[in-house]
Coordinates of C-alpha atoms and ligand atoms in Angstrom, one line a residue:
M1 CA 20.7 20.3 11.6
K2 CA 19.0 17.3 13.1
A3 CA 18.8 14.0 11.3
V4 CA 17.7 10.4 11.8
A5 CA 20.6 8.2 11.3
K6 CA 21.8 4.6 11.5
T7 CA 25.0 5.1 13.4
Q8 CA 25.9 1.5 14.3
P9 CA 25.6 -1.8 12.6
A10 CA 22.9 -2.8 15.0
A11 CA 19.1 -2.4 15.6
G12 CA 17.8 1.1 16.3
V13 CA 18.4 4.7 15.0
E14 CA 19.6 7.9 16.5
I15 CA 18.7 11.5 16.3
I16 CA 22.0 13.2 15.5
D17 CA 23.3 16.8 15.1
V18 CA 25.1 17.0 11.8
E19 CA 26.3 19.7 9.4
E20 CA 23.8 20.7 6.7
P21 CA 24.8 18.9 3.5
S22 CA 26.5 21.2 0.9
I23 CA 25.2 21.6 -2.6
R24 CA 26.9 19.5 -5.4
P25 CA 26.9 19.9 -9.2
G26 CA 23.7 18.4 -10.7
C27 CA 21.9 18.4 -7.4
V28 CA 19.4 20.5 -5.5
K29 CA 19.2 21.2 -1.8
L30 CA 15.8 21.1 -0.2
R31 CA 14.3 22.1 3.1
L32 CA 12.2 19.1 4.3
E33 CA 8.5 19.6 4.8
R34 CA 7.2 16.0 5.2
A35 CA 8.5 12.5 4.9
S36 CA 6.8 9.2 5.2
V37 CA 8.0 6.0 6.8
C38 CA 8.3 2.9 4.6
G39 CA 8.6 -0.8 5.3
T40 CA 12.2 -0.6 4.1
D41 CA 13.0 1.9 6.8
L42 CA 11.6 -0.6 9.3
H43 CA 13.9 -3.3 7.9
I44 CA 16.8 -0.8 8.4
Y45 CA 15.7 0.0 11.9
Q46 CA 15.4 -3.6 12.9
W47 CA 18.7 -4.4 11.1
D48 CA 17.5 -7.5 9.3
P49 CA 19.9 -9.6 7.2
W50 CA 19.2 -7.5 4.1
A51 CA 19.9 -4.2 5.9
A52 CA 23.0 -5.6 7.6
G53 CA 24.4 -6.8 4.2
R54 CA 23.7 -3.5 2.4
I55 CA 24.0 -0.5 4.7
K56 CA 27.3 1.1 5.7
P57 CA 26.7 3.3 8.8
P58 CA 26.7 6.2 9.5
R59 CA 23.8 6.8 7.1
I60 CA 20.9 9.3 7.3
I61 CA 17.9 7.2 6.5
G62 CA 14.6 8.0 4.7
H63 CA 13.7 7.9 1.0
E64 CA 10.1 9.2 0.8
F65 CA 9.9 12.9 1.3
C66 CA 9.0 16.3 0.0
G67 CA 10.3 19.8 0.4
T68 CA 11.1 23.2 -1.1
I69 CA 14.3 23.8 -3.0
T70 CA 16.7 26.3 -1.3
E71 CA 19.7 26.0 -3.6
V72 CA 20.5 24.5 -7.0
G73 CA 23.9 23.1 -8.0
E74 CA 26.0 23.8 -11.0
G75 CA 24.6 22.7 -14.3
V76 CA 21.0 22.4 -13.1
T77 CA 18.7 24.3 -15.4
D78 CA 15.2 22.7 -14.9
R79 CA 14.8 23.2 -11.2
K80 CA 14.9 26.5 -9.3
V81 CA 14.8 27.9 -5.7
G82 CA 11.3 27.8 -4.4
D83 CA 10.2 24.8 -6.4
F84 CA 8.1 22.2 -4.4
V85 CA 9.5 18.7 -5.1
S86 CA 9.1 15.1 -4.0
S87 CA 11.8 12.4 -3.9
E88 CA 12.3 9.5 -6.3
S89 CA 14.5 7.2 -4.3
H90 CA 16.3 5.4 -7.2
I91 CA 19.4 7.3 -8.3
V92 CA 20.5 6.2 -11.7
A93 CA 23.5 7.1 -13.8
L94 CA 22.5 9.0 -16.9
D95 CA 24.8 6.9 -19.1
D96 CA 23.5 3.6 -17.8
P97 CA 22.4 1.6 -20.8
D98 CA 19.3 0.4 -18.9
Y99 CA 18.3 4.0 -18.3
I100 CA 19.0 5.0 -21.9
R101 CA 16.9 2.0 -23.1
G102 CA 13.9 3.2 -21.0
D103 CA 14.4 0.7 -18.2
G104 CA 15.8 3.1 -15.6
H105 CA 13.6 1.6 -12.8
I106 CA 15.7 -1.6 -13.1
A107 CA 19.1 -0.1 -13.9
K108 CA 22.1 -1.8 -12.7
S109 CA 23.7 1.4 -11.5
T110 CA 20.8 2.2 -9.1
Q111 CA 21.7 3.6 -5.7
I112 CA 18.9 4.2 -3.2
L113 CA 18.4 7.3 -1.1
G114 CA 18.6 6.6 2.6
V115 CA 20.1 3.2 1.9
D116 CA 23.2 3.6 -0.3
V117 CA 23.6 7.3 0.1
D118 CA 22.2 9.8 2.7
G119 CA 18.4 10.2 2.7
G120 CA 15.8 12.6 3.8
F121 CA 14.9 12.1 7.4
A122 CA 16.7 15.4 8.1
E123 CA 16.0 19.1 8.1
F124 CA 17.8 19.4 4.7
A125 CA 18.8 17.0 2.0
V126 CA 20.9 17.3 -1.2
I127 CA 19.7 15.0 -4.0
P128 CA 20.2 14.8 -7.8
A129 CA 18.0 17.4 -9.5
M130 CA 16.4 14.6 -11.6
N131 CA 15.3 12.8 -8.4
A132 CA 13.5 15.9 -7.1
R133 CA 10.2 15.6 -9.0
L134 CA 8.2 18.8 -9.4
T135 CA 4.9 18.5 -7.6
D136 CA 1.8 20.6 -7.9
A137 CA 1.2 22.8 -4.9
S138 CA -2.4 21.5 -4.7
V139 CA -1.2 18.0 -3.7
P140 CA -1.5 17.7 0.2
R141 CA 2.0 17.7 1.8
G142 CA 1.6 14.3 3.4
V143 CA 0.5 12.7 0.0
A144 CA 3.4 14.5 -1.8
S145 CA 5.9 13.0 0.6
M146 CA 4.8 9.4 -0.2
Q147 CA 4.8 9.5 -4.0
D148 CA 7.7 7.1 -4.1
A149 CA 5.5 4.5 -2.5
L150 CA 2.3 5.6 -4.3
G151 CA 4.3 5.3 -7.5
N152 CA 4.8 1.6 -6.9
A153 CA 1.1 1.2 -6.8
V154 CA 0.6 3.4 -9.9
H155 CA 3.2 1.3 -11.7
T156 CA 1.5 -2.0 -10.7
A157 CA -2.1 -1.0 -11.3
M158 CA -1.4 0.7 -14.6
D159 CA 0.6 -2.2 -15.9
G160 CA -2.7 -3.3 -17.5
P161 CA -6.2 -2.1 -18.2
I162 CA -8.4 -1.0 -15.2
E163 CA -11.5 0.7 -16.5
G164 CA -14.4 -1.7 -16.5
Q165 CA -12.2 -4.6 -15.2
T166 CA -12.5 -6.8 -12.2
I167 CA -9.3 -6.6 -10.2
L168 CA -8.1 -8.6 -7.2
I169 CA -5.5 -7.0 -4.9
S170 CA -3.8 -9.5 -2.7
G171 CA -2.4 -7.8 0.4
L172 CA -3.6 -4.5 1.7
G173 CA -0.5 -2.9 3.1
P174 CA -0.1 0.8 2.2
I175 CA 0.8 0.0 -1.5
G176 CA -2.2 -2.4 -1.8
L177 CA -4.4 0.2 -0.3
F178 CA -3.0 2.9 -2.7
A179 CA -3.7 0.4 -5.6
G180 CA -7.3 0.0 -4.4
A181 CA -7.8 3.8 -4.5
I182 CA -6.2 4.0 -8.0
C183 CA -8.4 1.2 -9.4
K184 CA -11.6 2.8 -8.0
C185 CA -10.4 6.2 -9.4
L186 CA -9.8 4.7 -12.8
G187 CA -13.3 3.1 -13.1
A188 CA -12.6 -0.6 -12.2
K189 CA -15.9 -2.5 -12.4
K190 CA -15.2 -4.3 -9.1
V191 CA -12.2 -4.4 -6.8
Y192 CA -11.5 -7.4 -4.5
G193 CA -8.9 -7.4 -1.8
T194 CA -7.4 -10.1 0.4
E195 CA -6.1 -9.2 3.8
V196 CA -5.8 -10.7 7.3
S197 CA -5.3 -7.6 9.5
P198 CA -8.6 -6.3 10.8
Y199 CA -7.1 -2.8 10.9
R200 CA -6.2 -2.9 7.2
I201 CA -9.5 -4.6 6.2
E202 CA -11.2 -1.6 7.7
L203 CA -8.9 0.9 5.8
G204 CA -9.6 -1.1 2.6
E205 CA -13.3 -0.7 3.0
Q206 CA -12.9 2.9 3.8
I207 CA -11.1 3.7 0.5
G208 CA -13.8 1.9 -1.4
I209 CA -12.5 -1.7 -2.1
D210 CA -15.8 -3.5 -2.9
R211 CA -15.1 -6.8 -1.2
V212 CA -12.3 -7.6 1.2
I213 CA -11.8 -11.3 1.8
N214 CA -10.1 -12.4 5.0
P215 CA -8.4 -15.7 4.2
T216 CA -8.4 -16.7 7.9
K217 CA -12.2 -16.5 7.8
E218 CA -13.2 -17.6 4.3
D219 CA -11.6 -19.4 1.4
P220 CA -10.7 -16.7 -1.2
M221 CA -10.9 -19.2 -4.1
E222 CA -14.3 -20.3 -3.0
V223 CA -15.6 -16.7 -2.8
L224 CA -14.1 -15.7 -6.1
G225 CA -15.3 -18.9 -7.8
R226 CA -18.8 -18.0 -6.7
E227 CA -18.7 -14.2 -7.4
E228 CA -16.5 -14.2 -10.5
P229 CA -17.0 -17.6 -12.1
G230 CA -15.2 -16.5 -15.3
G231 CA -12.2 -15.3 -13.3
V232 CA -11.0 -11.8 -12.5
D233 CA -9.4 -9.7 -15.3
G234 CA -6.3 -8.8 -13.3
V235 CA -4.5 -9.5 -10.1
L236 CA -2.2 -7.0 -8.4
E237 CA -0.1 -9.2 -6.1
M238 CA 1.3 -7.2 -3.3
S239 CA 2.0 -9.7 -0.5
G240 CA 4.8 -11.9 -1.8
H241 CA 3.0 -14.8 0.0
P242 CA 3.1 -18.2 -1.8
S243 CA -0.6 -18.8 -1.3
S244 CA -1.4 -15.4 -2.9
L245 CA 0.6 -16.3 -6.0
K246 CA -1.2 -19.7 -6.3
L247 CA -4.5 -17.8 -5.9
A248 CA -3.6 -15.3 -8.6
I249 CA -2.9 -18.1 -11.1
E250 CA -6.2 -19.8 -10.2
A251 CA -8.4 -16.8 -10.0
T252 CA -7.3 -14.9 -13.2
R253 CA -9.4 -15.4 -16.3
P254 CA -7.8 -16.8 -19.5
G255 CA -5.9 -14.0 -21.1
G256 CA -5.8 -11.9 -17.9
R257 CA -2.8 -10.4 -16.2
I258 CA -0.8 -10.8 -12.9
S259 CA 1.2 -7.8 -11.9
Q260 CA 3.7 -9.0 -9.2
L261 CA 5.0 -6.3 -6.8
G262 CA 5.2 -8.5 -3.6
V263 CA 8.7 -9.9 -3.0
F264 CA 8.9 -13.5 -1.8
K265 CA 10.9 -14.6 1.2
E266 CA 12.1 -17.7 -0.7
N267 CA 13.5 -17.1 -4.2
H268 CA 12.0 -20.4 -5.5
Q269 CA 8.3 -20.9 -5.7
A270 CA 6.4 -24.0 -6.8
I271 CA 3.6 -22.8 -9.1
D272 CA 1.4 -24.5 -11.7
M273 CA 3.3 -23.3 -14.8
N274 CA 1.1 -25.2 -17.2
Q275 CA -2.0 -23.3 -15.9
L276 CA -0.1 -20.1 -16.5
I277 CA 0.7 -21.2 -20.1
F278 CA -2.6 -22.7 -21.1
K279 CA -4.6 -19.8 -19.7
G280 CA -2.4 -17.5 -21.7
L281 CA -1.7 -15.3 -18.6
R282 CA 0.6 -12.4 -18.7
F283 CA 2.9 -12.3 -15.7
Q284 CA 4.8 -9.1 -15.1
G285 CA 7.4 -8.5 -12.3
I286 CA 7.2 -4.9 -11.0
V287 CA 10.0 -2.9 -9.4
G288 CA 10.0 0.7 -8.4
R289 CA 8.6 3.4 -10.7
R290 CA 9.2 3.8 -14.4
L291 CA 11.4 6.8 -14.9
W292 CA 9.6 9.0 -15.6
E293 CA 6.4 7.6 -17.1
T294 CA 5.0 6.5 -13.7
W295 CA 5.6 10.0 -12.3
D296 CA 3.7 11.6 -15.1
Q297 CA 0.8 9.1 -14.6
M298 CA 0.8 9.9 -10.9
H299 CA 0.8 13.6 -11.5
W300 CA -2.2 13.2 -13.8
L301 CA -4.1 11.0 -11.2
L302 CA -3.4 13.5 -8.4
T303 CA -4.1 16.7 -10.2
E304 CA -6.7 15.8 -12.9
K305 CA -8.4 12.6 -11.8
G306 CA -9.0 13.5 -8.2
L307 CA -7.1 10.5 -6.7
D308 CA -7.6 10.8 -3.0
V309 CA -5.3 8.7 -0.8
T310 CA -5.4 10.9 2.3
P311 CA -7.4 8.2 4.3
I312 CA -4.3 6.0 4.1
V313 CA -2.3 8.5 6.1
T314 CA -3.2 7.4 9.6
H315 CA -0.6 9.1 11.7
E316 CA 1.4 12.3 11.6
M317 CA 4.2 13.2 14.1
P318 CA 7.4 15.2 14.3
F319 CA 10.4 13.4 12.7
T320 CA 12.2 13.4 16.0
E321 CA 9.6 10.9 17.3
I322 CA 10.7 8.3 14.8
E323 CA 11.1 5.6 17.5
K324 CA 7.4 6.0 18.2
A325 CA 6.6 5.6 14.5
F326 CA 8.6 2.4 14.2
G327 CA 6.8 1.1 17.3
I328 CA 3.4 1.7 15.7
L329 CA 4.6 0.0 12.4
E330 CA 5.9 -3.0 14.4
Q331 CA 2.4 -3.4 15.8
G332 CA 0.9 -3.2 12.3
E333 CA -1.7 -0.7 13.3
A334 CA -1.0 1.9 10.7
G335 CA -1.5 2.9 7.1
K336 CA 1.2 5.4 6.3
I337 CA 3.0 7.4 9.0
V338 CA 3.9 10.9 7.9
L339 CA 6.7 12.8 9.6
T340 CA 6.7 16.6 10.0
F341 CA 9.7 18.9 10.1
Ligands
ZN1 ZN1 9.5 3.3 0.4

């Protein structure tokens, strides 16, 4: 079969011919239908310090994908041939105390598909049955493939109340855009966004974010101070930018919440801790998707609440054109890029 792999400890990827993976106990084999390209894949492609320190080539990359099960391994009773499934990228040991406690999304035993073990930018993939999440056939294939990323947005948005609330989303990359669609779907009173890229500002408006503020053109604090003098109810911080963290603390009303998904370049951030304390803010770090509560919420949003994130899929191309996909992502002129097989 053909696969996209990191073959050398250097920038770039290769399309390789490799044997189909064989089934293993506790796993399922799936025939790929769609995959989506993530910022993490771009880091691997560019071979940044994180990728260089973590990935041991040769490695088939890709962790967001969907497909149909063609084989089930020994001991698998809750998946069958023909099931349509989507990938959860975090592989966790069943006996991991973090997983048993209900914190599987931050389990110490976590291995990531397409990073620590072979992933899904290939015609076939073998993954733990638990990581192959059953997906309703009514979900469009492109959307099904990106549920790992959509799940980050579901986890962040549903970390606090949304209905009737004013929400600020700082950073409208794909996950911020997903979060915007989720907040609108769940009846937020007003959704604000901050974003500097004209391309993404337009996508934000297209999915229904009420007011997108471009910090290079107007001061977000000044706009929010005028339009929401009491403060916003919640901030979904998606950018990992120091100025967005400062804005979140300033702009959230007393008793509101800050749900922090963006990762900062620098580990240490100077913030006004006393404002956080005296406003009684709740600050929650968000990683991955809760196993499996987030997946259940996402299933409900997609099949019963009519969540539509299809406008965020801006490109679709054969997986063998992966270099082209990375080129588009490097230019920043994309929402999600979906690969076909
Ligand atoms: Zn991803």
